[in-house]
Amino acid sequence: MTRFVVAMASVGLLGVALSSSARADDWNKKTVMTVNEPIQVPNKVLPAGTYVIKLLSSPSDRHIVQIFNADETQLQTTILAIPNYRIQPTGKTVFSFWETPPGQPKALRAWFYPGDNFGQEFAYPKSAAVQIAAVSHQTVPTTEASQPAELPQAEVTQTQPEPQQEAQNVPPPAPQELAQATAPAPEPSPAPTPQELPKTGSPYPLIGLAGIFSLGMFALVRAFRLS
Protein backbone atom coordinates (compact mmCIF):
# COMPACT_ATOMS: atom_id res chain seq x y z
CA MET A 1 0.00 0.00 0.00
CA THR A 2 1.06 3.56 -0.59
CA ARG A 3 1.23 6.22 2.12
CA PHE A 4 -0.46 9.53 1.49
CA VAL A 5 -0.56 12.88 3.22
CA VAL A 6 -4.16 13.63 4.14
CA ALA A 7 -5.34 16.99 2.83
CA MET A 8 -8.21 18.77 4.52
CA ALA A 9 -10.89 21.06 3.16
CA SER A 10 -13.86 22.37 5.03
CA VAL A 11 -16.93 24.53 4.79
CA GLY A 12 -16.39 27.18 7.43
CA LEU A 13 -13.85 26.64 10.17
CA LEU A 14 -12.28 23.21 10.43
CA GLY A 15 -12.32 21.92 13.99
CA VAL A 16 -10.61 18.57 13.52
CA ALA A 17 -7.09 17.57 12.66
CA LEU A 18 -6.27 14.43 10.70
CA SER A 19 -3.16 12.33 10.84
CA SER A 20 -0.43 13.09 8.37
CA SER A 21 -0.60 9.66 6.77
CA ALA A 22 -3.25 7.43 5.22
CA ARG A 23 -3.24 4.11 3.42
CA ALA A 24 -5.50 3.46 0.46
CA ASP A 25 -6.59 0.51 -1.63
CA ASP A 26 -7.67 0.98 -5.23
CA TRP A 27 -10.73 -1.28 -5.13
CA ASN A 28 -12.47 -0.39 -1.93
CA LYS A 29 -10.66 2.97 -1.51
CA LYS A 30 -9.47 1.86 1.90
CA THR A 31 -8.14 4.83 3.84
CA VAL A 32 -6.81 5.08 7.38
CA MET A 33 -7.78 8.29 9.11
CA THR A 34 -6.67 9.52 12.53
CA VAL A 35 -8.51 12.36 14.21
CA ASN A 36 -7.40 14.14 17.37
CA GLU A 37 -10.88 15.30 18.40
CA PRO A 38 -14.44 13.97 17.94
CA ILE A 39 -16.06 14.27 14.52
CA GLN A 40 -19.63 13.76 13.47
CA VAL A 41 -20.73 11.30 10.77
CA PRO A 42 -24.32 10.38 9.92
CA ASN A 43 -26.02 8.80 12.96
CA LYS A 44 -22.83 8.71 15.00
CA VAL A 45 -20.11 10.76 16.69
CA LEU A 46 -16.65 9.25 16.39
CA PRO A 47 -14.32 9.94 19.33
CA ALA A 48 -10.73 10.94 18.70
CA GLY A 49 -8.79 7.97 17.38
CA THR A 50 -7.87 5.99 14.27
CA TYR A 51 -10.45 4.64 11.84
CA VAL A 52 -10.56 2.76 8.56
CA ILE A 53 -12.90 4.10 5.88
CA LYS A 54 -13.71 2.05 2.80
CA LEU A 55 -16.44 1.34 0.29
CA LEU A 56 -18.77 -1.58 0.80
CA SER A 57 -17.50 -4.49 -1.24
CA SER A 58 -20.22 -4.40 -3.89
CA PRO A 59 -19.76 -4.18 -7.66
CA SER A 60 -23.26 -2.70 -8.12
CA ASP A 61 -23.36 -0.01 -5.44
CA ARG A 62 -20.25 2.10 -5.07
CA HIS A 63 -21.73 4.74 -2.75
CA ILE A 64 -22.11 2.90 0.55
CA VAL A 65 -19.26 3.69 2.94
CA GLN A 66 -18.21 1.67 5.97
CA ILE A 67 -16.19 2.99 8.91
CA PHE A 68 -14.28 0.51 11.08
CA ASN A 69 -12.05 0.81 14.11
CA ALA A 70 -8.29 0.84 13.58
CA ASP A 71 -7.83 -2.95 13.26
CA GLU A 72 -11.13 -3.45 11.39
CA THR A 73 -12.57 -5.72 14.05
CA GLN A 74 -15.60 -3.52 14.74
CA LEU A 75 -17.87 -1.83 12.24
CA GLN A 76 -18.62 1.61 13.62
CA THR A 77 -21.24 2.71 11.10
CA THR A 78 -22.43 2.30 7.52
CA ILE A 79 -23.19 5.47 5.57
CA LEU A 80 -25.09 6.22 2.39
CA ALA A 81 -23.32 8.66 0.08
CA ILE A 82 -23.84 10.37 -3.26
CA PRO A 83 -21.24 11.25 -5.89
CA ASN A 84 -19.38 14.51 -5.29
CA TYR A 85 -17.49 15.82 -8.30
CA ARG A 86 -14.31 17.89 -8.20
CA ILE A 87 -12.73 19.42 -11.28
CA GLN A 88 -9.11 19.03 -10.23
CA PRO A 89 -8.19 15.77 -8.49
CA THR A 90 -5.12 15.65 -6.28
CA GLY A 91 -2.68 12.95 -5.29
CA LYS A 92 -3.77 13.13 -1.66
CA THR A 93 -6.74 11.92 0.35
CA VAL A 94 -9.08 14.83 0.99
CA PHE A 95 -11.77 15.09 3.65
CA SER A 96 -14.14 18.04 3.75
CA PHE A 97 -16.28 19.05 6.69
CA TRP A 98 -19.53 20.86 7.26
CA GLU A 99 -19.69 23.75 9.66
CA THR A 100 -21.94 22.84 12.58
CA PRO A 101 -23.73 24.75 15.37
CA PRO A 102 -21.55 25.86 18.29
CA GLY A 103 -20.75 23.08 20.72
CA GLN A 104 -21.19 20.27 18.17
CA PRO A 105 -18.38 18.28 16.50
CA LYS A 106 -17.58 19.12 12.91
CA ALA A 107 -19.56 16.97 10.48
CA LEU A 108 -17.72 14.94 7.85
CA ARG A 109 -19.04 16.10 4.50
CA ALA A 110 -17.11 14.30 1.77
CA TRP A 111 -14.19 11.96 1.17
CA PHE A 112 -12.03 12.02 -1.96
CA TYR A 113 -9.67 9.21 -2.80
CA PRO A 114 -6.32 10.25 -4.35
CA GLY A 115 -6.57 10.85 -8.09
CA ASP A 116 -10.38 10.50 -8.30
CA ASN A 117 -12.63 13.16 -9.75
CA PHE A 118 -15.62 11.71 -7.92
CA GLY A 119 -15.72 11.40 -4.17
CA GLN A 120 -18.34 10.35 -1.63
CA GLU A 121 -20.59 13.00 -0.07
CA PHE A 122 -22.43 11.67 2.97
CA ALA A 123 -26.21 11.85 3.46
CA TYR A 124 -27.32 12.94 6.93
CA PRO A 125 -30.57 12.27 8.80
CA LYS A 126 -33.17 14.98 8.50
CA SER A 127 -32.69 16.43 11.98
CA ALA A 128 -28.93 16.80 11.55
CA ALA A 129 -29.27 18.02 7.96
CA VAL A 130 -31.59 20.85 9.05
CA GLN A 131 -29.06 22.06 11.63
CA ILE A 132 -26.14 21.86 9.21
CA ALA A 133 -28.05 23.66 6.46
CA ALA A 134 -29.02 26.44 8.87
CA VAL A 135 -25.38 27.08 9.78
CA SER A 136 -23.72 26.53 6.39
CA HIS A 137 -26.52 28.11 4.28
CA GLN A 138 -26.11 25.29 1.76
CA THR A 139 -28.15 22.28 0.71
CA VAL A 140 -27.32 19.08 2.60
CA PRO A 141 -27.87 15.52 1.26
CA THR A 142 -30.50 13.83 3.40
CA THR A 143 -31.83 10.31 3.83
CA GLU A 144 -34.38 8.73 6.12
CA ALA A 145 -32.70 5.33 5.97
CA SER A 146 -30.94 4.30 9.18
CA GLN A 147 -30.35 0.57 8.77
CA PRO A 148 -27.63 -0.88 6.48
CA ALA A 149 -30.18 -3.11 4.75
CA GLU A 150 -32.18 -0.05 3.73
CA LEU A 151 -29.30 1.86 2.16
CA PRO A 152 -29.13 0.24 -1.32
CA GLN A 153 -32.72 1.32 -2.10
CA ALA A 154 -32.78 4.47 0.01
CA GLU A 155 -33.62 7.81 -1.56
CA VAL A 156 -31.40 10.82 -1.06
CA THR A 157 -33.02 14.23 -1.01
CA GLN A 158 -31.63 17.70 -0.42
CA THR A 159 -32.40 19.71 2.70
CA GLN A 160 -32.55 23.38 1.83
CA PRO A 161 -31.46 26.11 4.25
CA GLU A 162 -34.23 28.23 5.65
CA PRO A 163 -34.52 31.52 3.75
CA GLN A 164 -33.09 34.35 5.75
CA GLN A 165 -35.71 36.78 6.86
CA GLU A 166 -35.28 40.15 5.26
CA ALA A 167 -36.54 43.33 6.73
CA GLN A 168 -39.72 44.20 4.93
CA ASN A 169 -40.68 47.75 4.15
CA VAL A 170 -43.72 47.76 6.33
CA PRO A 171 -45.12 51.26 6.73
CA PRO A 172 -45.17 52.37 10.32
CA PRO A 173 -48.58 52.35 11.93
CA ALA A 174 -50.55 55.53 11.54
CA PRO A 175 -50.24 57.70 14.59
CA GLN A 176 -53.26 57.48 16.76
CA GLU A 177 -55.19 60.67 16.89
CA LEU A 178 -55.83 61.53 20.46
CA ALA A 179 -59.04 63.38 21.19
CA GLN A 180 -57.98 66.81 22.21
CA ALA A 181 -59.98 68.41 24.98
CA THR A 182 -61.43 71.51 23.40
CA ALA A 183 -61.74 74.33 25.85
CA PRO A 184 -65.32 75.59 25.95
CA ALA A 185 -65.89 78.95 24.35
CA PRO A 186 -65.92 81.70 26.96
CA GLU A 187 -69.37 82.94 27.80
CA PRO A 188 -70.01 86.52 26.72
CA SER A 189 -69.48 88.95 29.53
CA PRO A 190 -72.71 90.67 30.62
CA ALA A 191 -73.12 94.23 29.42
CA PRO A 192 -72.03 96.63 32.12
CA THR A 193 -74.98 98.00 34.04
CA PRO A 194 -75.05 101.83 33.93
CA GLN A 195 -74.14 103.06 37.29
CA GLU A 196 -76.86 105.24 38.98
CA LEU A 197 -76.24 107.69 41.66
CA PRO A 198 -77.67 106.47 44.90
CA LYS A 199 -80.97 108.01 45.85
CA THR A 200 -80.74 109.87 49.12
CA GLY A 201 -84.43 110.14 49.86
CA SER A 202 -88.00 110.29 48.63
CA PRO A 203 -89.19 113.51 46.75
CA TYR A 204 -92.34 113.81 48.89
CA PRO A 205 -90.74 115.75 51.75
CA LEU A 206 -89.56 118.33 49.25
CA ILE A 207 -93.08 118.72 47.91
CA GLY A 208 -94.41 119.16 51.41
CA LEU A 209 -91.75 121.71 52.21
CA ALA A 210 -92.58 123.63 49.04
CA GLY A 211 -96.24 123.65 50.05
CA ILE A 212 -95.48 124.99 53.48
CA PHE A 213 -93.27 127.64 51.97
CA SER A 214 -96.09 128.65 49.62
CA LEU A 215 -98.55 128.91 52.48
CA GLY A 216 -96.11 131.00 54.41
CA MET A 217 -95.69 133.38 51.54
CA PHE A 218 -99.44 133.63 51.08
CA ALA A 219 -99.96 134.47 54.75
CA LEU A 220 -97.22 137.06 54.60
CA VAL A 221 -98.67 138.78 51.53
CA ARG A 222 -102.14 138.84 53.09
CA ALA A 223 -100.94 140.33 56.29
CA PHE A 224 -99.12 143.00 54.37
CA ARG A 225 -102.31 144.00 52.57
CA LEU A 226 -104.38 144.20 55.72
CA SER A 227 -101.96 146.54 57.49
GROMACS .gro file of C-alpha atoms in nm:
model
  227
    1MET     CA    1   0.000   0.000   0.000
    2THR     CA    2   0.106   0.356  -0.059
    3ARG     CA    3   0.123   0.622   0.212
    4PHE     CA    4  -0.046   0.953   0.149
    5VAL     CA    5  -0.056   1.288   0.322
    6VAL     CA    6  -0.416   1.363   0.414
    7ALA     CA    7  -0.534   1.699   0.283
    8MET     CA    8  -0.821   1.877   0.452
    9ALA     CA    9  -1.089   2.106   0.316
   10SER     CA   10  -1.386   2.237   0.503
   11VAL     CA   11  -1.693   2.453   0.479
   12GLY     CA   12  -1.639   2.718   0.743
   13LEU     CA   13  -1.385   2.664   1.017
   14LEU     CA   14  -1.228   2.321   1.043
   15GLY     CA   15  -1.232   2.192   1.399
   16VAL     CA   16  -1.061   1.857   1.352
   17ALA     CA   17  -0.709   1.757   1.266
   18LEU     CA   18  -0.627   1.443   1.070
   19SER     CA   19  -0.316   1.233   1.084
   20SER     CA   20  -0.043   1.309   0.837
   21SER     CA   21  -0.060   0.966   0.677
   22ALA     CA   22  -0.325   0.743   0.522
   23ARG     CA   23  -0.324   0.411   0.342
   24ALA     CA   24  -0.550   0.346   0.046
   25ASP     CA   25  -0.659   0.051  -0.163
   26ASP     CA   26  -0.767   0.098  -0.523
   27TRP     CA   27  -1.073  -0.128  -0.513
   28ASN     CA   28  -1.247  -0.039  -0.193
   29LYS     CA   29  -1.066   0.297  -0.151
   30LYS     CA   30  -0.947   0.186   0.190
   31THR     CA   31  -0.814   0.483   0.384
   32VAL     CA   32  -0.681   0.508   0.738
   33MET     CA   33  -0.778   0.829   0.911
   34THR     CA   34  -0.667   0.952   1.253
   35VAL     CA   35  -0.851   1.236   1.421
   36ASN     CA   36  -0.740   1.414   1.737
   37GLU     CA   37  -1.088   1.530   1.840
   38PRO     CA   38  -1.444   1.397   1.794
   39ILE     CA   39  -1.606   1.427   1.452
   40GLN     CA   40  -1.963   1.376   1.347
   41VAL     CA   41  -2.073   1.130   1.077
   42PRO     CA   42  -2.432   1.038   0.992
   43ASN     CA   43  -2.602   0.880   1.296
   44LYS     CA   44  -2.283   0.871   1.500
   45VAL     CA   45  -2.011   1.076   1.669
   46LEU     CA   46  -1.665   0.925   1.639
   47PRO     CA   47  -1.432   0.994   1.933
   48ALA     CA   48  -1.073   1.094   1.870
   49GLY     CA   49  -0.879   0.797   1.738
   50THR     CA   50  -0.787   0.599   1.427
   51TYR     CA   51  -1.045   0.464   1.184
   52VAL     CA   52  -1.056   0.276   0.856
   53ILE     CA   53  -1.290   0.410   0.588
   54LYS     CA   54  -1.371   0.205   0.280
   55LEU     CA   55  -1.644   0.134   0.029
   56LEU     CA   56  -1.877  -0.158   0.080
   57SER     CA   57  -1.750  -0.449  -0.124
   58SER     CA   58  -2.022  -0.440  -0.389
   59PRO     CA   59  -1.976  -0.418  -0.766
   60SER     CA   60  -2.326  -0.270  -0.812
   61ASP     CA   61  -2.336  -0.001  -0.544
   62ARG     CA   62  -2.025   0.210  -0.507
   63HIS     CA   63  -2.173   0.474  -0.275
   64ILE     CA   64  -2.211   0.290   0.055
   65VAL     CA   65  -1.926   0.369   0.294
   66GLN     CA   66  -1.821   0.167   0.597
   67ILE     CA   67  -1.619   0.299   0.891
   68PHE     CA   68  -1.428   0.051   1.108
   69ASN     CA   69  -1.205   0.081   1.411
   70ALA     CA   70  -0.829   0.084   1.358
   71ASP     CA   71  -0.783  -0.295   1.326
   72GLU     CA   72  -1.113  -0.345   1.139
   73THR     CA   73  -1.257  -0.572   1.405
   74GLN     CA   74  -1.560  -0.352   1.474
   75LEU     CA   75  -1.787  -0.183   1.224
   76GLN     CA   76  -1.862   0.161   1.362
   77THR     CA   77  -2.124   0.271   1.110
   78THR     CA   78  -2.243   0.230   0.752
   79ILE     CA   79  -2.319   0.547   0.557
   80LEU     CA   80  -2.509   0.622   0.239
   81ALA     CA   81  -2.332   0.866   0.008
   82ILE     CA   82  -2.384   1.037  -0.326
   83PRO     CA   83  -2.124   1.125  -0.589
   84ASN     CA   84  -1.938   1.451  -0.529
   85TYR     CA   85  -1.749   1.582  -0.830
   86ARG     CA   86  -1.431   1.789  -0.820
   87ILE     CA   87  -1.273   1.942  -1.128
   88GLN     CA   88  -0.911   1.903  -1.023
   89PRO     CA   89  -0.819   1.577  -0.849
   90THR     CA   90  -0.512   1.565  -0.628
   91GLY     CA   91  -0.268   1.295  -0.529
   92LYS     CA   92  -0.377   1.313  -0.166
   93THR     CA   93  -0.674   1.192   0.035
   94VAL     CA   94  -0.908   1.483   0.099
   95PHE     CA   95  -1.177   1.509   0.365
   96SER     CA   96  -1.414   1.804   0.375
   97PHE     CA   97  -1.628   1.905   0.669
   98TRP     CA   98  -1.953   2.086   0.726
   99GLU     CA   99  -1.969   2.375   0.966
  100THR     CA  100  -2.194   2.284   1.258
  101PRO     CA  101  -2.373   2.475   1.537
  102PRO     CA  102  -2.155   2.586   1.829
  103GLY     CA  103  -2.075   2.308   2.072
  104GLN     CA  104  -2.119   2.027   1.817
  105PRO     CA  105  -1.838   1.828   1.650
  106LYS     CA  106  -1.758   1.912   1.291
  107ALA     CA  107  -1.956   1.697   1.048
  108LEU     CA  108  -1.772   1.494   0.785
  109ARG     CA  109  -1.904   1.610   0.450
  110ALA     CA  110  -1.711   1.430   0.177
  111TRP     CA  111  -1.419   1.196   0.117
  112PHE     CA  112  -1.203   1.202  -0.196
  113TYR     CA  113  -0.967   0.921  -0.280
  114PRO     CA  114  -0.632   1.025  -0.435
  115GLY     CA  115  -0.657   1.085  -0.809
  116ASP     CA  116  -1.038   1.050  -0.830
  117ASN     CA  117  -1.263   1.316  -0.975
  118PHE     CA  118  -1.562   1.171  -0.792
  119GLY     CA  119  -1.572   1.140  -0.417
  120GLN     CA  120  -1.834   1.035  -0.163
  121GLU     CA  121  -2.059   1.300  -0.007
  122PHE     CA  122  -2.243   1.167   0.297
  123ALA     CA  123  -2.621   1.185   0.346
  124TYR     CA  124  -2.732   1.294   0.693
  125PRO     CA  125  -3.057   1.227   0.880
  126LYS     CA  126  -3.317   1.498   0.850
  127SER     CA  127  -3.269   1.643   1.198
  128ALA     CA  128  -2.893   1.680   1.155
  129ALA     CA  129  -2.927   1.802   0.796
  130VAL     CA  130  -3.159   2.085   0.905
  131GLN     CA  131  -2.906   2.206   1.163
  132ILE     CA  132  -2.614   2.186   0.921
  133ALA     CA  133  -2.805   2.366   0.646
  134ALA     CA  134  -2.902   2.644   0.887
  135VAL     CA  135  -2.538   2.708   0.978
  136SER     CA  136  -2.372   2.653   0.639
  137HIS     CA  137  -2.652   2.811   0.428
  138GLN     CA  138  -2.611   2.529   0.176
  139THR     CA  139  -2.815   2.228   0.071
  140VAL     CA  140  -2.732   1.908   0.260
  141PRO     CA  141  -2.787   1.552   0.126
  142THR     CA  142  -3.050   1.383   0.340
  143THR     CA  143  -3.183   1.031   0.383
  144GLU     CA  144  -3.438   0.873   0.612
  145ALA     CA  145  -3.270   0.533   0.597
  146SER     CA  146  -3.094   0.430   0.918
  147GLN     CA  147  -3.035   0.057   0.877
  148PRO     CA  148  -2.763  -0.088   0.648
  149ALA     CA  149  -3.018  -0.311   0.475
  150GLU     CA  150  -3.218  -0.005   0.373
  151LEU     CA  151  -2.930   0.186   0.216
  152PRO     CA  152  -2.913   0.024  -0.132
  153GLN     CA  153  -3.272   0.132  -0.210
  154ALA     CA  154  -3.278   0.447   0.001
  155GLU     CA  155  -3.362   0.781  -0.156
  156VAL     CA  156  -3.140   1.082  -0.106
  157THR     CA  157  -3.302   1.423  -0.101
  158GLN     CA  158  -3.163   1.770  -0.042
  159THR     CA  159  -3.240   1.971   0.270
  160GLN     CA  160  -3.255   2.338   0.183
  161PRO     CA  161  -3.146   2.611   0.425
  162GLU     CA  162  -3.423   2.823   0.565
  163PRO     CA  163  -3.452   3.152   0.375
  164GLN     CA  164  -3.309   3.435   0.575
  165GLN     CA  165  -3.571   3.678   0.686
  166GLU     CA  166  -3.528   4.015   0.526
  167ALA     CA  167  -3.654   4.333   0.673
  168GLN     CA  168  -3.972   4.420   0.493
  169ASN     CA  169  -4.068   4.775   0.415
  170VAL     CA  170  -4.372   4.776   0.633
  171PRO     CA  171  -4.512   5.126   0.673
  172PRO     CA  172  -4.517   5.237   1.032
  173PRO     CA  173  -4.858   5.235   1.193
  174ALA     CA  174  -5.055   5.553   1.154
  175PRO     CA  175  -5.024   5.770   1.459
  176GLN     CA  176  -5.326   5.748   1.676
  177GLU     CA  177  -5.519   6.067   1.689
  178LEU     CA  178  -5.583   6.153   2.046
  179ALA     CA  179  -5.904   6.338   2.119
  180GLN     CA  180  -5.798   6.681   2.221
  181ALA     CA  181  -5.998   6.841   2.498
  182THR     CA  182  -6.143   7.151   2.340
  183ALA     CA  183  -6.174   7.433   2.585
  184PRO     CA  184  -6.532   7.559   2.595
  185ALA     CA  185  -6.589   7.895   2.435
  186PRO     CA  186  -6.592   8.170   2.696
  187GLU     CA  187  -6.937   8.294   2.780
  188PRO     CA  188  -7.001   8.652   2.672
  189SER     CA  189  -6.948   8.895   2.953
  190PRO     CA  190  -7.271   9.067   3.062
  191ALA     CA  191  -7.312   9.423   2.942
  192PRO     CA  192  -7.203   9.663   3.212
  193THR     CA  193  -7.498   9.800   3.404
  194PRO     CA  194  -7.505  10.183   3.393
  195GLN     CA  195  -7.414  10.306   3.729
  196GLU     CA  196  -7.686  10.524   3.898
  197LEU     CA  197  -7.624  10.769   4.166
  198PRO     CA  198  -7.767  10.647   4.490
  199LYS     CA  199  -8.097  10.801   4.585
  200THR     CA  200  -8.074  10.987   4.912
  201GLY     CA  201  -8.443  11.014   4.986
  202SER     CA  202  -8.800  11.029   4.863
  203PRO     CA  203  -8.919  11.351   4.675
  204TYR     CA  204  -9.234  11.381   4.889
  205PRO     CA  205  -9.074  11.575   5.175
  206LEU     CA  206  -8.956  11.833   4.925
  207ILE     CA  207  -9.308  11.872   4.791
  208GLY     CA  208  -9.441  11.916   5.141
  209LEU     CA  209  -9.175  12.171   5.221
  210ALA     CA  210  -9.258  12.363   4.904
  211GLY     CA  211  -9.624  12.365   5.005
  212ILE     CA  212  -9.548  12.499   5.348
  213PHE     CA  213  -9.327  12.764   5.197
  214SER     CA  214  -9.609  12.865   4.962
  215LEU     CA  215  -9.855  12.891   5.248
  216GLY     CA  216  -9.611  13.100   5.441
  217MET     CA  217  -9.569  13.338   5.154
  218PHE     CA  218  -9.944  13.363   5.108
  219ALA     CA  219  -9.996  13.447   5.475
  220LEU     CA  220  -9.722  13.706   5.460
  221VAL     CA  221  -9.867  13.878   5.153
  222ARG     CA  222 -10.214  13.884   5.309
  223ALA     CA  223 -10.094  14.033   5.629
  224PHE     CA  224  -9.912  14.300   5.437
  225ARG     CA  225 -10.231  14.400   5.257
  226LEU     CA  226 -10.438  14.420   5.572
  227SER     CA  227 -10.196  14.654   5.749
   0.00000   0.00000   0.00000
